Short mmCIF file of C-alpha atoms in Angstrom, two decimals:
data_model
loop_
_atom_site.label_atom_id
_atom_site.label_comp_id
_atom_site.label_asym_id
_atom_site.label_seq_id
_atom_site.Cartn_x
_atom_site.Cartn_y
_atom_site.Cartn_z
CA UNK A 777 0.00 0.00 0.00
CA UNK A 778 1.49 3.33 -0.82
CA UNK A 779 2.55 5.98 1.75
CA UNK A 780 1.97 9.28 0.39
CA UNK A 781 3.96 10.53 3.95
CA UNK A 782 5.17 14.13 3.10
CA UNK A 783 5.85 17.94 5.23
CA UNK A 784 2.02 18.31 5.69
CA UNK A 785 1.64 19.81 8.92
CA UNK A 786 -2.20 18.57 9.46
CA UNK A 787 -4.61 16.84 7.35
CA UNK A 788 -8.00 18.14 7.80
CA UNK A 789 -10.82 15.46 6.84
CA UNK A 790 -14.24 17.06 5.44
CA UNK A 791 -14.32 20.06 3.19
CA UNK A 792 -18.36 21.23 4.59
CA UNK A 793 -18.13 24.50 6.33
CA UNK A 794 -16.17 23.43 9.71
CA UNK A 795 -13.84 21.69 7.78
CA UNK A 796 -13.09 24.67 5.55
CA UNK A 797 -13.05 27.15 8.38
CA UNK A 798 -10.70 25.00 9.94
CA UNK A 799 -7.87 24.49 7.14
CA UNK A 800 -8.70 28.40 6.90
CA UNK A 801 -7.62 29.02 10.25
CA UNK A 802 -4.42 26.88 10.15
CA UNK A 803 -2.87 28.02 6.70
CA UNK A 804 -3.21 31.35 7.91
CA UNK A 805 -0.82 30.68 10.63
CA UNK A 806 1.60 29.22 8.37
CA UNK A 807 1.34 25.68 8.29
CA UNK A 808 0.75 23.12 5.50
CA UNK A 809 -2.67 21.96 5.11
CA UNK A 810 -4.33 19.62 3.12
CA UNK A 811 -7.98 19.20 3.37
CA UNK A 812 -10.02 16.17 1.79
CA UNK A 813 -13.38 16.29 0.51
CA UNK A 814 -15.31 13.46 -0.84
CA UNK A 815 -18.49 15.63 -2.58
CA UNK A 816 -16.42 18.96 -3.37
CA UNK A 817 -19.67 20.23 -5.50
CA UNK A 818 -22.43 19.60 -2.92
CA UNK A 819 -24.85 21.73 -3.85
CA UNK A 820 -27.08 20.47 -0.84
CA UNK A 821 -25.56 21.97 2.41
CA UNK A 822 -28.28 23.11 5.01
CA UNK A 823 -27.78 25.77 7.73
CA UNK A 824 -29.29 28.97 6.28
CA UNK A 825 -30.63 30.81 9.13
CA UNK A 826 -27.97 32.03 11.50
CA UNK A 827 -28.39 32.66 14.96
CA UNK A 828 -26.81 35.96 16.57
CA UNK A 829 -23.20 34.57 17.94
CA UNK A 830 -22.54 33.79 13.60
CA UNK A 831 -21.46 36.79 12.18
CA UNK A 832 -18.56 37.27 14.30
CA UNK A 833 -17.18 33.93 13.21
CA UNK A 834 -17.61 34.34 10.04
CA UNK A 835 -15.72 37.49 10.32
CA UNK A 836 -13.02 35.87 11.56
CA UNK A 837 -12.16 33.83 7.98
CA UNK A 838 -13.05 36.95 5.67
CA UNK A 839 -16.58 37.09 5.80
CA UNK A 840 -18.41 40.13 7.32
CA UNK A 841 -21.70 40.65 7.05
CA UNK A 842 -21.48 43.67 4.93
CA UNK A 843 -19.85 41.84 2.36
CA UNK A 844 -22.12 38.90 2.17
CA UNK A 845 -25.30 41.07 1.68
CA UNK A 846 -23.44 43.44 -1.20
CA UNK A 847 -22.55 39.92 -2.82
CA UNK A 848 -26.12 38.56 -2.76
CA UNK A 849 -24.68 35.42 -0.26
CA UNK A 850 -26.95 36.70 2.27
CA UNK A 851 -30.13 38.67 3.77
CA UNK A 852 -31.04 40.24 6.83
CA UNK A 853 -32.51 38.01 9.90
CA UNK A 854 -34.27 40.59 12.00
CA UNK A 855 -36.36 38.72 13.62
CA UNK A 856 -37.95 35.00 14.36
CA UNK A 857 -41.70 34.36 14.20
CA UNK A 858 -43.06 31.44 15.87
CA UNK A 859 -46.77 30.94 13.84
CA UNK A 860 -49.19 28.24 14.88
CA UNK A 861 -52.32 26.92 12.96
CA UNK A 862 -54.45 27.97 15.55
CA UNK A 863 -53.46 31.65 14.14
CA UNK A 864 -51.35 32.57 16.94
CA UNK A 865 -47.93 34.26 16.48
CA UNK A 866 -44.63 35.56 18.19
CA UNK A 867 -42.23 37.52 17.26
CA UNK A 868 -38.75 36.77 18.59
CA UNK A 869 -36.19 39.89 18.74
CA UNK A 870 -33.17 40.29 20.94
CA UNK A 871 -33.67 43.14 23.10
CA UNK A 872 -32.26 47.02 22.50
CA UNK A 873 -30.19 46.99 25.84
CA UNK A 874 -28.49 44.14 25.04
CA UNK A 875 -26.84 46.22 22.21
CA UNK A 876 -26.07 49.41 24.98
CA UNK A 877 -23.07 48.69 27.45
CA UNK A 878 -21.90 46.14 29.22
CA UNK A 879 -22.84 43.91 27.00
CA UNK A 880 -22.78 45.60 23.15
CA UNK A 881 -23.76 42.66 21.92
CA UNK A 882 -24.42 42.87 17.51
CA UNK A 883 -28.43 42.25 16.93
CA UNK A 884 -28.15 41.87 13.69
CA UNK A 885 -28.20 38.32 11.91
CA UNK A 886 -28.53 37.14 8.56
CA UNK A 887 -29.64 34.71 6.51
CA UNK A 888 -27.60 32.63 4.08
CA UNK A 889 -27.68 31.10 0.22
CA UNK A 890 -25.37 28.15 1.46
CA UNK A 891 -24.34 26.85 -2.09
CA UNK A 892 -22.88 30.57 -2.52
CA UNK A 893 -20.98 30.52 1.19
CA UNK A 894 -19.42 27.60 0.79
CA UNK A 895 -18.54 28.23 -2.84
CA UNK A 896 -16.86 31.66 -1.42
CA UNK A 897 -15.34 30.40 1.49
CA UNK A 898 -13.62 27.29 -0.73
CA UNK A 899 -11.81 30.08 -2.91
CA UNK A 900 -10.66 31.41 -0.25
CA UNK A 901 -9.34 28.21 1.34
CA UNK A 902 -7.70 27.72 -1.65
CA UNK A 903 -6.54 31.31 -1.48
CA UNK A 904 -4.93 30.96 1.45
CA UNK A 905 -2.43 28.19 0.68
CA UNK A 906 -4.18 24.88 1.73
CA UNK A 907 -4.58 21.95 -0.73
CA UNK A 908 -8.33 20.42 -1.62
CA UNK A 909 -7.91 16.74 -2.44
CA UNK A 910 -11.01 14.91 -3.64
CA UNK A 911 -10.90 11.94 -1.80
CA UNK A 912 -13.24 9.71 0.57
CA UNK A 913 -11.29 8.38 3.88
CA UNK A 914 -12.54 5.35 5.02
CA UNK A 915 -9.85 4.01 7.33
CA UNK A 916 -8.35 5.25 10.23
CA UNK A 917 -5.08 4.03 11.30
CA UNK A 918 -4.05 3.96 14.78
CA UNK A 919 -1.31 3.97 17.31
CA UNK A 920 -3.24 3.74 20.01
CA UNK A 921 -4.75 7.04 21.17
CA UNK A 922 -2.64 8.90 18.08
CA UNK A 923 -3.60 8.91 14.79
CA UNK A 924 -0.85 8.19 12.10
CA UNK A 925 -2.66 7.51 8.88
CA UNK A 926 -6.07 8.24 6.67
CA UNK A 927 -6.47 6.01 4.11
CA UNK A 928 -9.08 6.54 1.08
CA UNK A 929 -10.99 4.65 -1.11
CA UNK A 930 -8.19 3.91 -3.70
CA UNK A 931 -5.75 2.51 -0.86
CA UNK A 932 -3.61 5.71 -0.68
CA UNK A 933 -2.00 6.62 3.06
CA UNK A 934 -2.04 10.06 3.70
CA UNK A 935 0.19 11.34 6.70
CA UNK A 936 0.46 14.31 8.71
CA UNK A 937 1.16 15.22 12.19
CA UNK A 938 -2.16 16.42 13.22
CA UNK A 939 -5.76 16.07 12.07
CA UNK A 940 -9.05 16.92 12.01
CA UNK A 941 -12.41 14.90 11.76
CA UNK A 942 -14.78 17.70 10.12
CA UNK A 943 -16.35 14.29 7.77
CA UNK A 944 -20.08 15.23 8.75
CA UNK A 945 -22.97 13.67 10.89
CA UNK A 946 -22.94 10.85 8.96
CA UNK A 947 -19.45 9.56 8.98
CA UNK A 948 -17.60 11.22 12.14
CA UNK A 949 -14.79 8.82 11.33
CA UNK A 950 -13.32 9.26 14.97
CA UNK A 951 -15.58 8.97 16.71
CA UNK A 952 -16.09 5.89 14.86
CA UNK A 953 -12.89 4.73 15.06
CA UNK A 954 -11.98 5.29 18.94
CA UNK A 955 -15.39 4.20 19.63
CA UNK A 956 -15.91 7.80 21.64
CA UNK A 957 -18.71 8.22 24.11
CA UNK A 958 -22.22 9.28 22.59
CA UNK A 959 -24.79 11.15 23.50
CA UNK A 960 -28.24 10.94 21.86
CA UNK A 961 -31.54 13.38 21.62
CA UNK A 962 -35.09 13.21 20.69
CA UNK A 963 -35.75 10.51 17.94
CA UNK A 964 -34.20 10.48 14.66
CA UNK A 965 -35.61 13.03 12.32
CA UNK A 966 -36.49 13.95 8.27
CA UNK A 967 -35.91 17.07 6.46
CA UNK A 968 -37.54 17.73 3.60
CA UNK A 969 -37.25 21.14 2.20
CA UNK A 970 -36.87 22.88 -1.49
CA UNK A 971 -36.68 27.04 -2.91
CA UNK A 972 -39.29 28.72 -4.37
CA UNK A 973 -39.24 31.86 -6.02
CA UNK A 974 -40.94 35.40 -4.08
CA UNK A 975 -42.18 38.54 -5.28
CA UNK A 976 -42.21 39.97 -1.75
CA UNK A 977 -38.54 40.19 0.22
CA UNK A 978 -38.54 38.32 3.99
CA UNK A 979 -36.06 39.84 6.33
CA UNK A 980 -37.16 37.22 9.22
CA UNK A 981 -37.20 33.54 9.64
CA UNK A 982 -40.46 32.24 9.91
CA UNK A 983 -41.34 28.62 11.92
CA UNK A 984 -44.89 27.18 11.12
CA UNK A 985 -46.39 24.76 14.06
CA UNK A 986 -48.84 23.00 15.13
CA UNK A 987 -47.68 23.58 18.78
CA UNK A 988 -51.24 23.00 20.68
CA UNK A 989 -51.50 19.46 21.31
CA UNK A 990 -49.74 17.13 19.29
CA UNK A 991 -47.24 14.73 21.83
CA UNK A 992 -44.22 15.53 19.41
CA UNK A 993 -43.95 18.50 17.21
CA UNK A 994 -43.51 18.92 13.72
CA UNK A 995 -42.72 22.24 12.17
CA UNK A 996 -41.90 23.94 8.94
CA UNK A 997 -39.34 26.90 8.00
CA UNK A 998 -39.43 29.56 5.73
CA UNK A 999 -35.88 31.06 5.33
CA UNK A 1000 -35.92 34.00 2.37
CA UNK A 1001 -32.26 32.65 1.36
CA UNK A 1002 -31.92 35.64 -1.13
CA UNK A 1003 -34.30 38.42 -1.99
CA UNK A 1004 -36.11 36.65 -3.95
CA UNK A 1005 -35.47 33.11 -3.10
CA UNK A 1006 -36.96 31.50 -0.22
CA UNK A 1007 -36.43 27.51 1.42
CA UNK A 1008 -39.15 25.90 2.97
CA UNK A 1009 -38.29 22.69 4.61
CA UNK A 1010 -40.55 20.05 6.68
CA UNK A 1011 -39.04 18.36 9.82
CA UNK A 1012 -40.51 15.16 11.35
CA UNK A 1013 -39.81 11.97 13.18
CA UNK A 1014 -38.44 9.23 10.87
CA UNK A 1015 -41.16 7.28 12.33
CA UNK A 1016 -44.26 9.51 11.29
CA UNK A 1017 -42.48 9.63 7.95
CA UNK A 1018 -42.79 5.63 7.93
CA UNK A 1019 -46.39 6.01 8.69
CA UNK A 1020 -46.88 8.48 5.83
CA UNK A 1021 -44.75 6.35 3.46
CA UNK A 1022 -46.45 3.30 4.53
CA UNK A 1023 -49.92 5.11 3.47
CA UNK A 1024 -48.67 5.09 0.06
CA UNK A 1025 -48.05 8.75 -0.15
CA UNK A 1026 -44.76 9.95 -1.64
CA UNK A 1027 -42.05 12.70 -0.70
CA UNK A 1028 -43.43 14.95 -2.53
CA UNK A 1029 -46.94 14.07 -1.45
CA UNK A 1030 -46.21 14.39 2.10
CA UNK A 1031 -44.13 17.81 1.70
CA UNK A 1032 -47.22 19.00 -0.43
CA UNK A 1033 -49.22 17.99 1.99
CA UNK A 1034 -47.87 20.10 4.79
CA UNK A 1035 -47.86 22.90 2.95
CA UNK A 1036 -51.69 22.71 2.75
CA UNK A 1037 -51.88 23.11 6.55
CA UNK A 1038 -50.34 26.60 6.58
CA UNK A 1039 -52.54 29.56 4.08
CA UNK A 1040 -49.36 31.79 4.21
CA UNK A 1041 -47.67 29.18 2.34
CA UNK A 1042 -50.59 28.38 0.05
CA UNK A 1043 -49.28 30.27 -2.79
CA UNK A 1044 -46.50 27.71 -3.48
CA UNK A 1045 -48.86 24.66 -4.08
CA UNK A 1046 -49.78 23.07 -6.45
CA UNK A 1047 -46.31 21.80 -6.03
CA UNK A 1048 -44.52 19.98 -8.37
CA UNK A 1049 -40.86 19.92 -7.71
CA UNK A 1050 -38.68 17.03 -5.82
CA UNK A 1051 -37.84 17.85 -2.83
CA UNK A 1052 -34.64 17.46 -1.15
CA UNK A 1053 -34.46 15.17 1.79
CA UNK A 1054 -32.03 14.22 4.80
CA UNK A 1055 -32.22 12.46 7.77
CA UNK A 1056 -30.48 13.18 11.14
CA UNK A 1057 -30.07 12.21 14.97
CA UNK A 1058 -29.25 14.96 17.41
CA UNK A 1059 -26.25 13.50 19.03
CA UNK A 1060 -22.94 14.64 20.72
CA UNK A 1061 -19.64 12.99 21.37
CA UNK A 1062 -17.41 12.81 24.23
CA UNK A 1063 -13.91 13.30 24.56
CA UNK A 1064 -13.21 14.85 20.91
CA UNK A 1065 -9.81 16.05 21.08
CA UNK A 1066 -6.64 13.22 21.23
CA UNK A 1067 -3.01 13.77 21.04
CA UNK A 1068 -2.59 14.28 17.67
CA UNK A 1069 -6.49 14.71 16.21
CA UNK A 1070 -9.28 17.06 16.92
CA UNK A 1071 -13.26 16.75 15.82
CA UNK A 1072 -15.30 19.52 14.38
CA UNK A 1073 -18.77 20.52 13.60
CA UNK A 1074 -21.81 17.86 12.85
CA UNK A 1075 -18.70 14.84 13.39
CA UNK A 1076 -18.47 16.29 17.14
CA UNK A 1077 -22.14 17.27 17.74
CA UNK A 1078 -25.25 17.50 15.61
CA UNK A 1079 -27.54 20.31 16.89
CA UNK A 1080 -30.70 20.71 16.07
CA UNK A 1081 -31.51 22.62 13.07
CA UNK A 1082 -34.43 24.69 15.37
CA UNK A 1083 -31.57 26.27 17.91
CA UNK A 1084 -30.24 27.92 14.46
CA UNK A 1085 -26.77 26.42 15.64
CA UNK A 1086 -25.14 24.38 13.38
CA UNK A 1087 -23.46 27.23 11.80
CA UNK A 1088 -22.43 28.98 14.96
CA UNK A 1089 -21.33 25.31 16.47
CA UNK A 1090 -19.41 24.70 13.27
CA UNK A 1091 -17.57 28.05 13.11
CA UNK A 1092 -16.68 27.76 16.66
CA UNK A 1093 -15.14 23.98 17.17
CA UNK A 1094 -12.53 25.15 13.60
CA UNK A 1095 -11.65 28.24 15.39
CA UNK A 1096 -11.02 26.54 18.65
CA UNK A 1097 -9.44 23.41 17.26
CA UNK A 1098 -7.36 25.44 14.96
CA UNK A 1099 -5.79 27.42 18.23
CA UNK A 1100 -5.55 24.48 19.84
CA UNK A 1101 -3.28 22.53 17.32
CA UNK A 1102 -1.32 26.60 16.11
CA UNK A 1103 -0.43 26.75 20.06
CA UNK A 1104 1.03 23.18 20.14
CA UNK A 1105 2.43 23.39 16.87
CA UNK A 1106 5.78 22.29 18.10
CA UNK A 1107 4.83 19.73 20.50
CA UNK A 1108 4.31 15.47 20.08
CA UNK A 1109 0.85 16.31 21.37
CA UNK A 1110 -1.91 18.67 23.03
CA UNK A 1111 -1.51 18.04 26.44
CA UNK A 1112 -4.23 15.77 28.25
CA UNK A 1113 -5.96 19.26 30.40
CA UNK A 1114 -6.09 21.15 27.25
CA UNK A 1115 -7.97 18.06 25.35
CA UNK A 1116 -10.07 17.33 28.43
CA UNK A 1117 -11.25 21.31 28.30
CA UNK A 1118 -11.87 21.38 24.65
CA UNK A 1119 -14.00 18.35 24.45
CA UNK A 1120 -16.03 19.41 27.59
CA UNK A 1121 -17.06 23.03 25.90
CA UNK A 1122 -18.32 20.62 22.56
CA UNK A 1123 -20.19 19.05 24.80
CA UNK A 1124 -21.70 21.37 27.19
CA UNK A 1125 -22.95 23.52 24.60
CA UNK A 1126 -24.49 20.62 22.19
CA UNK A 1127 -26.14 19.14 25.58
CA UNK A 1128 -27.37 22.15 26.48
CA UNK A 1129 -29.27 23.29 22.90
CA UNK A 1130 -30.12 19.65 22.43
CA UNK A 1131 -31.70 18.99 25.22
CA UNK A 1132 -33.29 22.32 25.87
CA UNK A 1133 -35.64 21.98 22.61
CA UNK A 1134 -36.28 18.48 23.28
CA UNK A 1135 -37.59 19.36 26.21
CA UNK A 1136 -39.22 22.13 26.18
CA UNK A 1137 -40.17 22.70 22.49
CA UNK A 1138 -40.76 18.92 20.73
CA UNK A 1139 -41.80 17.29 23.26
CA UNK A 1140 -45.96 17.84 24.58
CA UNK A 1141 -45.05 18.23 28.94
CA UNK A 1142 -43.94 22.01 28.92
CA UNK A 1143 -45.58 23.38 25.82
CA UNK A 1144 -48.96 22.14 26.20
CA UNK A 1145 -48.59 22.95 29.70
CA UNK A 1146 -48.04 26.45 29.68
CA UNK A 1147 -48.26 27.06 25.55
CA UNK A 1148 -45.96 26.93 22.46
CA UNK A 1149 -45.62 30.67 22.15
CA UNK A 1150 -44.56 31.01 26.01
CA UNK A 1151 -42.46 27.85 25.53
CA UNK A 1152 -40.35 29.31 22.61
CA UNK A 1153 -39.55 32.37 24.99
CA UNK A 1154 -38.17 29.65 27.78
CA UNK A 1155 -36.28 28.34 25.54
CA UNK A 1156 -34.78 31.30 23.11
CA UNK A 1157 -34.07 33.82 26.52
CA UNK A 1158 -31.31 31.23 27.80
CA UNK A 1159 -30.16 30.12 24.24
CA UNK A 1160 -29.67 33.61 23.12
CA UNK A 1161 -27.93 34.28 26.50
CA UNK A 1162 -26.11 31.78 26.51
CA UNK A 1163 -24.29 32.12 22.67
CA UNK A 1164 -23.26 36.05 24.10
CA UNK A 1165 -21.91 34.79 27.15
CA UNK A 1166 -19.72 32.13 25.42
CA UNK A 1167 -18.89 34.96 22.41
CA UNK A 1168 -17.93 37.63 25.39
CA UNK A 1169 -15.91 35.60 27.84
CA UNK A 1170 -14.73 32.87 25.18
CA UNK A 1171 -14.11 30.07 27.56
CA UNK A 1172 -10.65 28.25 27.39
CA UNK A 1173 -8.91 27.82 30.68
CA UNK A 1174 -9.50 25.15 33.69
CA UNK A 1175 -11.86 28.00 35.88
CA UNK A 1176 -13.82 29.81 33.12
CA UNK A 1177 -14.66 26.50 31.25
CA UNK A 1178 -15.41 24.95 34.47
CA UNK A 1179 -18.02 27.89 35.72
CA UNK A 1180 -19.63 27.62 32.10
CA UNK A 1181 -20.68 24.46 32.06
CA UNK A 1182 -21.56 24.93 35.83
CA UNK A 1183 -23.66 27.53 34.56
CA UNK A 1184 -24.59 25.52 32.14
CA UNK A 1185 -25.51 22.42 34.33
CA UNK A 1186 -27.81 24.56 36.30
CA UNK A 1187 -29.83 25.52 33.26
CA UNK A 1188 -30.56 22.11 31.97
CA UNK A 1189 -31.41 21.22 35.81
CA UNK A 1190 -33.69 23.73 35.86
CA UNK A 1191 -35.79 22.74 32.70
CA UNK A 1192 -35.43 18.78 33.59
CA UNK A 1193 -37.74 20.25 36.77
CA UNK A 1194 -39.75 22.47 34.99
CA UNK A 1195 -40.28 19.14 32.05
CA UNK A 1196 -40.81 17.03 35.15
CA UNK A 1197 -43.03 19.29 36.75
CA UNK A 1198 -45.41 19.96 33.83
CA UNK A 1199 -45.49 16.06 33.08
CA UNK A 1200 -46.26 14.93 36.58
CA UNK A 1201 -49.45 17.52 36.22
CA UNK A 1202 -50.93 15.16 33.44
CA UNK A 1203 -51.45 11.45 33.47
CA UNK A 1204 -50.94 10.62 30.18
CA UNK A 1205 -49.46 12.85 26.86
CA UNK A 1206 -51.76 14.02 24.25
CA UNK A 1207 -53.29 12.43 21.50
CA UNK A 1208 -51.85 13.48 18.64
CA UNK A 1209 -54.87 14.69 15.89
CA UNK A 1210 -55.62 13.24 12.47
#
């Protein structure tokens, strides 16, 4: 088998967003990167509607805001709007003193054509010195906790001193391979979604719910991706999609179908397109960081696409990971605190937004209890505090990482009460309507 050993200074596994961010990150502080992608055209990516901690990191690899609205890669996101079929609505907006000292926090957000950010931000990984290889890894070869090897689907070895598992939700190929400690939430779900063309420009994201009743929610989102251009996607449990599919009806069918429910969204039927689809488990893994190897974005934790932070979660693990491996550059290894640290902030943070919307959004105790509109504002006041907090004081050392996920800790303790609380009030969940 050929060894393809040479001075690469870190191999970087997944060329998605967290992948690219990452290889971004490192050839910018001068050292030799090669980054492998298996799909380099996917024209699929999802993650459109940023939350208010993503600017900033996008920022950080050449990307402000300014100049992804002038080049049509983005729109504004001034707002959230929560709107049931019962006719209700909210409207979710981070509050004017949060932008007014101490805390100057940026309320503005935006939207994003993901095709035409990841297109960008590969030029400019290519731009900045590092190598795309179109390959698929599928082996991982080991020296015990170290990683010495990739190999891809042609039998080639590829070498470096340190690497990165940014390979997706799907493959997270160390996890895989170390057999890493995993953390699951909610059932496993179904995206369907597509674009549709808009005469009137959005400057919001919109959610569409049935949030009164049903014992596990299903929603829809409307993201205007450009001025003109807005995705609608579906989200359900794999095992109402069975049902459906088992009815007879078809993708496009059932997508059509829940379009029906909403009359804001009536103007897009009939519908006749084919729908893009994907399927996903909200999960998180423990202990991400080795001596020699890091994992990123959906490979380290898959958040739910309702918190709004894949993108932010992505961003931040390449930035992180990337200091982590520039700092220890000329070391055999990241020492064992620094590893410990890093792989506890992945994990706080994708436990935290994970379990939060399970709880109190999907799942019928605390939203039928005290109702969906109040539940969103539960859930987004902590979420949105807690992404400025982590922005602001940018946890990294033994004490401030440790108080976070104290903080953290006491959160989640306080909504497993509140879930428990609202639960023990009823004998038995709803029944969800036909």
């Amino acid at each position: 088998m050929p060894d393809n050993s040479s001075s690469i200074d870190v191999i970087v596994i997944g060329g998605g967003l967290a992948g690219m961010s990452a290889a971004i990150h490192l050839a910018r502080a001068g050292m030799k990167v090669m980054c492998l992608e298996a799909n380099v055209d996917n024209s699929d990516p999802v993650g459109e509607s940023l939350d208010w901690s993503a600017p900033e990191l996008l920022k950080a690899i050449g990307f402000p805001m300014e100049r992804l609205l002038q080049e049509g890669i983005a729109t504004w996101k001034r707002h959230v709007i929560l709107k049931l079929r019962s006719g209700a609505e909210q409207h979710y907006v981070p509050s004017d003193w949060l932008a007014k000292p101490p805390f100057n926090v940026e309320l503005r957000t935006i939207h994003v054509d993901r095709t035409q950010l990841n297109r960008a931000i590969r030029e400019t990984l290519l731009h900045s010195g590092a190598e795309l290889l179109s390959c698929r890894v599928v082996q991982v070869e080991r020296d015990g906790m170290r990683v010495r090897s990739v190999i891809d689907t042609t039998g080639e070895k590829l070498s470096a001193r340190w690497f990165v598992d940014a390979s997706g939700s799907a493959a997270s190929l160390f996890p895989r391979a170390f057999g890493l400690p995993r953390y699951e939430f909610g059932p496993k779900k179904i995206a369907i979604w597509d674009y549709f063309k808009v005469t009137e420009p959005l400057e919001g994201t919109t959610l569409h719910a049935d949030g009164e009743g049903p014992p596990y929610m299903e929603w829809i989102w409307q993201i205007p991706v450009q001025p003109d251009t807005i995705s609608v996607g579906y989200v359900t449990t794999g095992d109402a999609m069975k049902e459906k599919r088992k009815a007879g009806l078809a993708v496009d069918e059932i997508y059509a179908q829940q379009l029906r429910h909403y009359p804001e969204l009536g103007d897009l039927l009939p519908y006749t397109g084919s729908p893009r689809t994907t399927s996903f488990l909200c999960r998180a893994y423990g202990e991400t960081c080795g001596p020699n190897w890091l994992v990123i974005g959906e490979s380290a934790a898959m958040v739910d696409p309702m918190t709004s932070n894949g993108v932010t979660a992505a961003l931040r693990h390449a930035g992180e990971a990337s200091e982590l491996i520039t700092r220890y550059r000329n070391r055999k290894q990241i020492p064992w605190l620094a590893r410990a640290l890093y792989s506890r902030r992945v994990l706080y943070m994708a436990n935290f937004f994970n379990s939060g919307i399970e709880k109190v959004i999907y799942d019928w105790p605390i939203r039928n209890r005290i109702g969906a509109l109040v539940a969103g504002d539960v859930y987004t006041i902590p979420a949105w505090s807690i992404n400025n907090i982590y922005s602001r004081i940018e946890p990294r050392g033994v004490v401030s990482t440790l108080l976070f996920g104290l903080f953290l800790s006491t959160l989640r303790a306080a909504m497993n009460a509140l879930y428990w609380f609202c639960k023990r009030s009823r004998s038995a969940s709803p029944v969800c309507a036909v």
